[in-house]
Short mmCIF file of C-alpha atoms and ligand atoms in Angstrom, two decimals:
data_model
loop_
_atom_site.label_atom_id
_atom_site.label_comp_id
_atom_site.label_asym_id
_atom_site.label_seq_id
_atom_site.Cartn_x
_atom_site.Cartn_y
_atom_site.Cartn_z
CA MET A 1 -0.08 0.02 0.11
CA GLN A 2 1.07 3.55 -0.65
CA ASP A 3 2.16 5.75 2.27
CA ASN A 4 -0.15 8.50 3.20
CA VAL A 5 0.90 11.62 1.15
CA PHE A 6 1.51 13.80 4.20
CA LYS A 7 3.22 11.39 6.18
CA GLU A 8 6.78 12.61 4.71
CA TYR A 9 5.90 15.93 5.44
CA LEU A 10 4.69 15.33 8.93
CA GLU A 11 8.11 13.55 9.78
CA VAL A 12 9.88 16.79 9.37
CA LYS A 13 10.40 18.59 12.34
CA SER A 14 9.01 22.02 12.16
CA ILE A 15 11.40 24.70 12.38
CA PHE A 16 8.48 27.06 13.84
CA LYS A 17 8.21 27.07 17.45
CA ARG A 18 4.73 27.86 17.99
CA ASP A 19 2.20 28.88 15.09
CA ARG A 20 4.05 31.03 12.08
CA ASP A 21 1.32 33.47 12.65
CA VAL A 22 3.77 35.16 15.01
CA LEU A 23 5.57 36.70 12.08
CA ARG A 24 2.40 37.93 10.21
CA PRO A 25 1.60 41.50 10.39
CA SER A 26 -1.57 40.80 12.57
CA TYR A 27 0.77 39.76 15.47
CA ILE A 28 1.31 42.51 18.03
CA PRO A 29 4.22 41.77 20.36
CA ASP A 30 3.99 42.79 24.09
CA LYS A 31 6.68 45.30 23.58
CA LEU A 32 7.44 47.67 20.67
CA LEU A 33 11.10 48.60 19.84
CA HIS A 34 12.42 51.76 18.64
CA ARG A 35 8.97 53.79 19.34
CA ASP A 36 9.45 55.23 22.49
CA GLU A 37 9.52 58.65 21.29
CA GLN A 38 6.20 58.18 19.27
CA ILE A 39 4.54 56.31 21.85
CA ASN A 40 5.41 58.57 24.76
CA GLN A 41 4.23 61.71 22.44
CA ILE A 42 0.90 60.05 21.57
CA ALA A 43 0.53 59.17 25.33
CA SER A 44 1.44 62.63 26.72
CA ILE A 45 -1.80 63.61 24.78
CA LEU A 46 -3.99 60.79 25.38
CA VAL A 47 -3.64 61.20 29.23
CA SER A 48 -6.04 63.77 29.21
CA ALA A 49 -8.68 60.90 28.81
CA LEU A 50 -7.68 59.51 32.22
CA ARG A 51 -8.20 62.86 33.83
CA GLY A 52 -11.79 63.07 32.11
CA ASP A 53 -10.83 65.78 29.62
CA GLN A 54 -10.99 65.45 25.91
CA PRO A 55 -7.77 64.85 24.59
CA SER A 56 -6.53 66.76 21.12
CA ASN A 57 -6.86 64.89 17.94
CA ILE A 58 -4.03 63.44 16.55
CA LEU A 59 -3.11 62.71 12.72
CA VAL A 60 -0.19 59.81 12.78
CA PHE A 61 1.49 59.14 9.64
CA GLY A 62 4.41 57.23 8.15
CA LYS A 63 4.99 54.78 5.74
CA THR A 64 3.78 51.11 5.72
CA GLY A 65 5.29 48.93 8.26
CA THR A 66 6.50 51.53 10.55
CA GLY A 67 4.60 50.35 13.41
CA LYS A 68 1.57 52.79 13.42
CA THR A 69 -0.97 50.13 13.73
CA ALA A 70 0.91 48.06 16.05
CA THR A 71 1.43 51.22 18.29
CA ALA A 72 -2.22 52.27 18.03
CA LYS A 73 -3.55 48.86 19.39
CA PHE A 74 -0.55 48.75 21.92
CA LEU A 75 -1.48 52.31 23.23
CA GLY A 76 -5.37 50.89 23.12
CA LYS A 77 -4.19 48.26 25.81
CA GLU A 78 -2.19 50.35 27.93
CA ILE A 79 -4.88 53.04 28.20
CA GLN A 80 -7.79 50.57 28.98
CA THR A 81 -5.53 49.07 31.85
CA ALA A 82 -4.66 52.44 33.33
CA ALA A 83 -8.54 53.44 33.04
CA GLU A 84 -9.44 50.06 35.10
CA GLY A 85 -7.36 51.44 38.12
CA LEU A 86 -9.10 54.85 38.45
CA PRO A 87 -12.06 55.97 40.24
CA GLU A 88 -15.34 56.99 38.82
CA PRO A 89 -16.16 58.89 36.83
CA PHE A 90 -12.51 58.78 35.28
CA ARG A 91 -12.84 54.93 34.69
CA ASP A 92 -14.84 55.27 31.53
CA VAL A 93 -12.41 55.78 28.66
CA ARG A 94 -13.23 53.84 25.53
CA TYR A 95 -10.59 53.49 23.14
CA ILE A 96 -12.32 52.28 19.52
CA TYR A 97 -10.16 50.91 16.88
CA ILE A 98 -11.69 50.95 13.42
CA ASN A 99 -9.58 49.43 10.09
CA CYS A 100 -10.99 51.64 7.27
CA GLU A 101 -9.92 49.40 4.95
CA VAL A 102 -12.52 47.28 6.10
CA VAL A 103 -15.16 49.74 7.20
CA ASP A 104 -15.13 52.56 4.64
CA THR A 105 -18.65 54.47 4.66
CA GLN A 106 -20.10 57.15 6.72
CA TYR A 107 -22.87 54.78 7.72
CA GLY A 108 -20.09 51.83 8.56
CA VAL A 109 -17.93 54.26 10.80
CA LEU A 110 -20.97 55.83 12.54
CA GLN A 111 -22.53 52.20 13.41
CA ASN A 112 -19.25 50.83 14.47
CA ILE A 113 -18.83 53.71 16.98
CA GLY A 114 -22.58 53.72 17.92
CA ASN A 115 -22.98 50.15 18.57
CA HIS A 116 -19.98 50.32 21.12
CA PHE A 117 -22.37 52.18 23.48
CA ILE A 118 -25.47 50.23 22.82
CA GLU A 119 -25.59 46.80 25.16
CA GLU A 120 -28.98 45.42 24.01
CA PHE A 121 -28.44 43.28 21.20
CA ASP A 122 -31.85 44.19 19.67
CA GLU A 123 -31.24 47.67 19.86
CA ARG A 124 -28.18 47.49 18.19
CA ILE A 125 -27.90 49.63 14.75
CA PRO A 126 -28.06 47.08 11.90
CA PRO A 127 -25.43 47.00 9.17
CA THR A 128 -27.64 48.79 6.58
CA GLY A 129 -31.12 50.17 6.23
CA TRP A 130 -31.01 53.21 8.47
CA SER A 131 -30.71 56.59 7.26
CA THR A 132 -27.02 58.33 8.25
CA GLU A 133 -28.92 60.65 10.21
CA ARG A 134 -30.79 58.44 12.21
CA VAL A 135 -27.64 56.50 12.83
CA TYR A 136 -25.52 59.57 13.94
CA ASN A 137 -28.88 60.83 16.01
CA ILE A 138 -28.86 57.20 18.06
CA LEU A 139 -24.82 57.43 18.49
CA TRP A 140 -24.83 60.99 19.72
CA GLU A 141 -27.80 59.93 22.03
CA LYS A 142 -26.19 56.80 23.77
CA LEU A 143 -22.87 58.19 23.71
CA ASP A 144 -23.96 61.15 25.87
CA LYS A 145 -25.81 59.00 28.58
CA THR A 146 -23.07 58.96 31.04
CA PRO A 147 -19.69 60.79 31.31
CA LYS A 148 -16.88 59.12 29.46
CA VAL A 149 -13.98 60.04 27.27
CA VAL A 150 -13.98 58.30 23.85
CA VAL A 151 -10.83 57.86 21.93
CA VAL A 152 -11.74 56.80 18.00
CA VAL A 153 -8.81 55.51 16.17
CA LEU A 154 -9.49 55.88 12.36
CA ASP A 155 -6.84 53.54 11.04
CA GLU A 156 -6.07 53.97 7.00
CA ILE A 157 -8.18 57.04 7.21
CA ASP A 158 -7.29 58.11 3.85
CA ARG A 159 -9.15 55.13 2.42
CA PHE A 160 -12.47 56.39 3.95
CA VAL A 161 -11.79 59.83 3.08
CA TYR A 162 -10.92 59.02 -0.78
CA LYS A 163 -14.04 56.55 -0.59
CA SER A 164 -16.78 58.31 1.42
CA GLY A 165 -15.65 61.93 1.70
CA ASP A 166 -15.21 63.90 5.03
CA ASP A 167 -18.86 64.39 5.98
CA THR A 168 -18.40 62.02 8.95
CA LEU A 169 -14.96 63.56 9.87
CA TYR A 170 -16.80 66.84 10.16
CA HIS A 171 -19.54 65.55 12.16
CA LEU A 172 -17.35 63.69 14.58
CA THR A 173 -14.92 66.72 14.94
CA LYS A 174 -17.63 68.86 15.70
CA ILE A 175 -19.87 66.46 18.03
CA ASN A 176 -18.12 67.71 21.11
CA ASP A 177 -20.02 71.11 20.72
CA ASP A 178 -23.36 69.32 21.46
CA LEU A 179 -22.18 66.83 24.09
CA LYS A 180 -23.05 67.59 27.63
CA ASN A 181 -21.51 64.53 29.22
CA ALA A 182 -19.26 62.69 26.95
CA LYS A 183 -16.16 63.79 25.07
CA ILE A 184 -14.49 62.13 21.88
CA SER A 185 -11.57 62.72 20.21
CA LEU A 186 -9.94 61.13 16.78
CA ILE A 187 -6.83 59.49 16.01
CA GLY A 188 -6.25 59.16 12.34
CA ILE A 189 -3.70 57.08 10.82
CA SER A 190 -2.44 57.15 7.17
CA ASN A 191 0.45 56.39 5.08
CA ASP A 192 0.50 59.85 3.60
CA LEU A 193 -0.84 63.27 4.18
CA LYS A 194 -2.24 63.68 0.67
CA PHE A 195 -5.69 62.98 1.46
CA THR A 196 -5.82 65.87 4.03
CA GLU A 197 -6.06 68.06 0.78
CA LEU A 198 -9.38 66.53 0.18
CA LEU A 199 -10.58 67.82 3.56
CA ASP A 200 -12.63 70.69 4.28
CA PRO A 201 -10.34 73.39 5.96
CA ARG A 202 -12.16 73.17 9.04
CA VAL A 203 -11.98 69.45 9.54
CA ARG A 204 -8.28 69.32 8.59
CA SER A 205 -7.52 71.81 10.98
CA ARG A 206 -9.55 70.08 13.93
CA LEU A 207 -8.23 66.74 12.94
CA SER A 208 -4.50 67.53 12.99
CA ASP A 209 -4.39 69.43 16.37
CA GLU A 210 -1.21 67.57 16.98
CA LYS A 211 0.95 65.76 14.18
CA ILE A 212 3.24 62.54 14.99
CA VAL A 213 5.57 61.23 12.38
CA PHE A 214 6.76 57.22 12.21
CA PRO A 215 10.01 57.44 10.49
CA PRO A 216 11.13 54.02 8.66
CA TYR A 217 13.19 52.13 10.48
CA ASP A 218 17.15 51.62 9.82
CA ALA A 219 18.77 48.42 9.51
CA ASP A 220 19.66 48.20 13.25
CA GLN A 221 16.31 48.67 14.37
CA LEU A 222 14.99 46.28 12.15
CA LYS A 223 17.40 43.83 13.23
CA ASP A 224 15.94 44.13 17.03
CA ILE A 225 12.62 43.77 15.91
CA LEU A 226 13.46 40.72 13.84
CA ILE A 227 15.64 39.37 16.65
CA GLN A 228 12.80 39.89 19.30
CA ARG A 229 10.11 38.06 17.01
CA ALA A 230 12.48 35.28 15.94
CA ALA A 231 12.80 34.21 19.53
CA ILE A 232 9.05 33.74 19.82
CA ALA A 233 8.91 32.16 16.32
CA PHE A 234 11.63 29.69 15.90
CA GLU A 235 13.36 27.00 18.15
CA GLU A 236 16.80 28.03 19.13
CA GLY A 237 19.76 27.31 16.72
CA VAL A 238 17.52 27.44 13.71
CA ILE A 239 18.60 30.74 12.30
CA GLY A 240 21.95 30.50 10.75
CA ASP A 241 24.47 33.24 10.95
CA GLY A 242 23.92 36.53 9.13
CA VAL A 243 20.33 35.51 8.14
CA ILE A 244 18.88 38.48 10.57
CA GLY A 245 21.37 40.95 9.53
CA LEU A 246 20.69 39.94 5.75
CA CYS A 247 17.04 40.43 6.17
CA ALA A 248 17.39 43.67 8.00
CA ALA A 249 19.87 45.00 5.43
CA VAL A 250 17.58 44.14 2.55
CA GLU A 251 14.55 45.95 3.69
CA ALA A 252 16.47 48.88 5.12
CA HIS A 253 17.85 49.47 1.76
CA GLU A 254 14.42 49.50 0.22
CA HIS A 255 11.69 50.45 2.54
CA GLY A 256 12.65 50.46 6.40
CA ASP A 257 9.51 48.61 6.63
CA ALA A 258 9.37 45.93 9.54
CA ARG A 259 6.27 44.26 8.04
CA ARG A 260 8.43 43.52 5.04
CA ALA A 261 11.27 42.45 7.03
CA LEU A 262 9.27 39.97 9.07
CA ASP A 263 7.80 38.48 5.90
CA LEU A 264 11.24 37.78 4.30
CA LEU A 265 12.20 36.03 7.47
CA ARG A 266 9.03 33.96 7.25
CA VAL A 267 9.31 33.23 3.49
CA ALA A 268 12.87 32.29 4.15
CA ALA A 269 11.85 29.84 6.91
CA GLU A 270 9.26 28.23 4.81
CA ILE A 271 11.63 27.81 2.12
CA ALA A 272 14.12 26.36 4.33
CA GLU A 273 11.18 24.06 5.78
CA ARG A 274 10.00 22.91 2.47
CA SER A 275 13.38 21.57 1.31
CA GLN A 276 13.58 19.84 4.78
CA GLU A 277 16.46 21.78 6.28
CA THR A 278 16.77 22.34 9.89
CA GLU A 279 18.44 25.65 9.68
CA ILE A 280 17.97 28.89 7.82
CA ASN A 281 20.74 30.34 5.77
CA GLU A 282 21.35 33.14 3.94
CA ASN A 283 20.65 31.60 0.58
CA HIS A 284 16.77 31.07 1.92
CA VAL A 285 16.81 34.65 2.41
CA ILE A 286 18.09 35.25 -1.18
CA LYS A 287 15.36 32.98 -2.45
CA ALA A 288 12.76 34.42 -0.31
CA LYS A 289 13.29 37.74 -1.75
CA ASN A 290 13.09 36.53 -5.18
CA LYS A 291 9.88 34.76 -4.74
CA ILE A 292 8.48 37.54 -2.75
CA GLU A 293 9.38 40.03 -5.70
CA LEU A 294 8.13 37.42 -8.46
CA ASP A 295 4.84 37.13 -6.14
CA CYS A 296 4.33 41.03 -6.40
CA VAL A 297 4.99 40.93 -10.17
CA ILE A 298 2.28 38.38 -10.49
CA GLU A 299 -0.26 39.82 -8.31
CA ALA A 300 0.18 43.45 -10.30
CA VAL A 301 -0.02 41.60 -13.83
CA ARG A 302 -2.87 39.45 -12.68
CA THR A 303 -4.76 42.61 -11.47
CA LEU A 304 -4.20 44.53 -14.29
CA PRO A 305 -6.92 45.89 -16.51
CA VAL A 306 -7.72 43.78 -19.35
CA GLN A 307 -6.48 46.43 -21.99
CA SER A 308 -3.19 47.06 -20.01
CA LYS A 309 -2.70 43.20 -20.16
CA LEU A 310 -3.04 43.22 -23.99
CA VAL A 311 -0.42 46.00 -24.05
CA LEU A 312 1.84 44.18 -21.95
CA LEU A 313 1.50 41.12 -24.15
CA ALA A 314 2.09 42.74 -27.12
CA ILE A 315 5.65 44.23 -25.62
CA LEU A 316 6.06 40.73 -24.37
CA LEU A 317 5.32 39.01 -27.65
CA GLY A 318 7.41 41.89 -29.64
CA GLU A 319 10.52 41.28 -27.46
CA GLU A 320 9.83 37.22 -28.08
CA ASN A 321 10.21 38.03 -31.79
CA GLY A 322 13.53 39.42 -31.07
CA ASN A 323 12.70 43.18 -30.92
CA SER A 324 14.58 44.49 -28.09
CA LYS A 325 14.11 48.08 -29.01
CA GLN A 326 10.46 48.45 -29.44
CA MET A 327 8.99 51.87 -29.88
CA THR A 328 5.36 53.05 -28.96
CA GLY A 329 4.37 52.64 -32.46
CA ASP A 330 5.62 48.96 -32.87
CA VAL A 331 3.47 48.28 -29.54
CA TYR A 332 0.51 49.74 -30.78
CA THR A 333 0.54 47.64 -33.84
CA ALA A 334 1.03 44.49 -32.26
CA TYR A 335 -1.73 45.75 -29.55
CA LYS A 336 -4.18 46.32 -32.49
CA GLU A 337 -3.33 42.97 -33.63
CA LEU A 338 -4.30 41.30 -30.47
CA ALA A 339 -7.07 43.17 -29.60
CA LYS A 340 -8.62 42.27 -32.96
CA LYS A 341 -8.52 38.70 -32.04
CA THR A 342 -10.07 39.31 -28.67
CA SER A 343 -13.43 40.95 -28.15
CA THR A 344 -12.19 44.12 -26.36
CA GLY A 345 -12.71 47.28 -28.28
CA ILE A 346 -9.30 48.93 -29.60
CA LEU A 347 -7.97 52.20 -28.14
CA SER A 348 -6.26 54.84 -29.76
CA GLN A 349 -2.66 55.16 -29.77
CA ARG A 350 -2.52 58.22 -27.30
CA ARG A 351 -4.41 55.80 -24.80
CA ILE A 352 -1.91 53.01 -25.08
CA ALA A 353 0.93 55.36 -24.78
CA ASP A 354 -0.87 56.25 -21.29
CA LEU A 355 -1.14 52.61 -20.40
CA ILE A 356 2.67 52.16 -21.32
CA SER A 357 3.35 54.87 -19.08
CA GLU A 358 1.51 53.09 -16.23
CA LEU A 359 3.18 49.88 -16.73
CA ASP A 360 6.40 51.58 -16.70
CA MET A 361 5.35 53.53 -13.37
CA MET A 362 4.44 49.82 -11.87
CA GLY A 363 8.02 48.44 -12.92
CA LEU A 364 6.51 46.14 -15.26
CA VAL A 365 8.53 47.46 -18.12
CA SER A 366 10.79 50.22 -18.81
CA ALA A 367 10.12 52.93 -21.22
CA ARG A 368 13.35 55.42 -21.87
CA VAL A 369 12.61 58.58 -23.80
CA LYS A 370 14.88 58.65 -26.88
CA SER A 371 15.39 61.58 -28.78
CA PHE A 372 16.32 61.31 -32.48
CA GLY A 373 16.96 64.01 -35.20
CA ARG A 374 15.36 67.23 -34.93
CA GLY A 375 13.74 67.22 -31.58
CA GLY A 376 11.84 64.16 -32.59
CA ARG A 377 11.42 61.98 -29.52
CA THR A 378 10.11 58.33 -28.83
CA ARG A 379 10.06 55.80 -26.34
CA GLU A 380 12.26 52.59 -26.09
CA ILE A 381 10.40 49.97 -24.43
CA LEU A 382 11.48 47.06 -22.42
CA VAL A 383 10.33 44.02 -20.80
CA SER A 384 11.26 44.23 -17.02
CA VAL A 385 9.44 41.29 -15.70
CA PRO A 386 10.25 37.35 -16.50
CA LEU A 387 8.98 36.89 -20.04
CA LEU A 388 7.40 33.25 -19.78
CA GLU A 389 6.24 33.44 -16.27
CA THR A 390 4.68 36.81 -17.04
CA LYS A 391 3.10 35.35 -20.36
CA ARG A 392 1.56 32.39 -18.54
CA ILE A 393 -0.12 34.57 -15.93
CA LEU A 394 -1.43 36.85 -18.77
CA GLU A 395 -2.91 33.90 -20.46
CA ARG A 396 -4.76 32.82 -17.58
CA ASP A 397 -7.10 35.36 -18.15
CA PRO A 398 -10.36 34.02 -19.75
CA MET A 399 -10.53 37.40 -21.95
CA LEU A 400 -7.30 36.59 -23.49
CA GLU A 401 -7.97 33.21 -24.23
CA PRO A 402 -8.31 33.88 -28.30
CA VAL A 403 -4.43 34.98 -28.04
CA LYS A 404 -3.10 32.20 -26.16
CA GLY A 405 0.12 30.95 -27.80
CA TYR A 406 -0.29 33.79 -30.45
CA LYS A 407 2.67 34.59 -32.24
CA LEU A 408 2.83 37.98 -33.70
CA LYS A 409 2.03 38.53 -37.68
CA VAL A 410 3.86 42.00 -37.93
CA GLN A 411 7.44 42.43 -38.69
CA SER A 412 9.16 44.47 -36.02
CA THR A 413 10.60 47.92 -37.19
CA LEU A 414 14.21 46.99 -38.21
CA MET A 415 16.66 49.11 -36.67
P1 ADP B 501 2.10 49.97 9.70
O1 ADP B 501 0.86 50.17 10.27
O2 ADP B 501 2.61 51.25 10.19
O3 ADP B 501 1.77 49.73 8.35
P2 ADP B 501 2.36 47.96 11.41
O4 ADP B 501 2.07 48.43 12.65
O5 ADP B 501 1.28 46.89 10.92
O6 ADP B 501 2.72 48.95 10.35
O7 ADP B 501 3.77 46.78 11.76
C1 ADP B 501 4.01 45.90 10.75
C2 ADP B 501 4.36 44.49 11.39
O8 ADP B 501 5.88 44.82 12.06
C3 ADP B 501 3.70 43.96 12.39
O9 ADP B 501 3.84 42.77 12.36
C4 ADP B 501 4.35 44.64 13.58
O10 ADP B 501 4.07 43.94 14.73
C5 ADP B 501 5.66 44.72 13.48
N1 ADP B 501 6.30 45.82 14.10
C6 ADP B 501 6.48 47.14 13.62
N2 ADP B 501 6.81 47.86 14.39
C7 ADP B 501 7.28 47.21 15.44
C8 ADP B 501 8.27 47.39 16.67
N3 ADP B 501 8.82 48.70 16.89
N4 ADP B 501 8.72 46.31 17.33
C9 ADP B 501 8.26 45.19 16.99
N5 ADP B 501 7.22 45.20 16.16
C10 ADP B 501 7.13 46.01 15.12
MG1 MG B 502 -1.27 49.97 9.54
#
């Protein structure tokens, strides 16, 4: 009889100590490293809540993976613990964390906050169906029943503003004028401050009473973060020399992003594990880096709109034909050929030039501007992704089924 297919894998000792989710972004360590300054700044503002006063609103910003979410959640636990030790009426401090990537509508945000103050299940605000005004009024009424200070964290607040505008923020920053017992303050968290340009000037100034910046981590800081997490995630002796340093160096060089550094270590560990090795070495890290990069390319290509996919395929096929110096005109000719075969409409050359620029911005192709003769300019377009793999991903789109395995008819421009 054949052995069970999982047997061989089960016999390999896992190099992860506990579950590997310890390395995932959702895991919050008990102690956050190298964020004392930011934590103290925010704590010195939020402490007002523990004295029964309304803290200033805070705008937190910094690139991805700089510990903004982890810090916000950590402070929530801390303030809740501190409040429990206080006498009435100072005990009632509520810290409400909302991820605006998940809750991104006016209604959703108000409902979410409102339901924190409604204990009876059958009185809760339903997920849909009420007017926003009714939700707001209930929120306001329930909130103001007893003295309390409420801190609402709107993480990824930019998504919310881009999708749903700033009405809710206007109301939430103004609501204190109408509250008799309760007080509410906001912490907005974002990757960049561009979204504030969309805000009504009054909302903008109220929301950013205080601004706190989370800078990217440097290599040494990333190293400490990785060492801390690795100690929880792995058995001793599993991590080879130089592995942590390499992960930290790679990410510090690129973004200073702790999430990506942790990802790199996790993927390296998974690669080591899959090849049934008991130690992670630098080679695994390099493979992990390549794998992550390729995964990013795959995801970017997979989610392109169909017209962009056709343009990219046209460029790939041109290069496959040996034309390494394609110009916009070549790509357009090839694109038209492909578009005719599929049932998509054919866009103008101007639009295709725009789509090429977008692919260039995404790093999928590189379009270098070349000048020739009397001020004439054109672009030389080169593929920046692995040809075969990318072609395979494109061909998986059902819309591109008619051009699967297609060879271009057109002769490329001879240079
Ligand atoms: P952001 O919200 O700024 O994008 P996160 O707070 O989600 O970043 O952090 C990404 C990952 O890095 C999480 O797993 C988080 O626990 C970890 N991390 C970030 N900063 C620190 C830190 N200072 N100490 C320990 N872990 C950190
Ligand atoms: Mg975050």
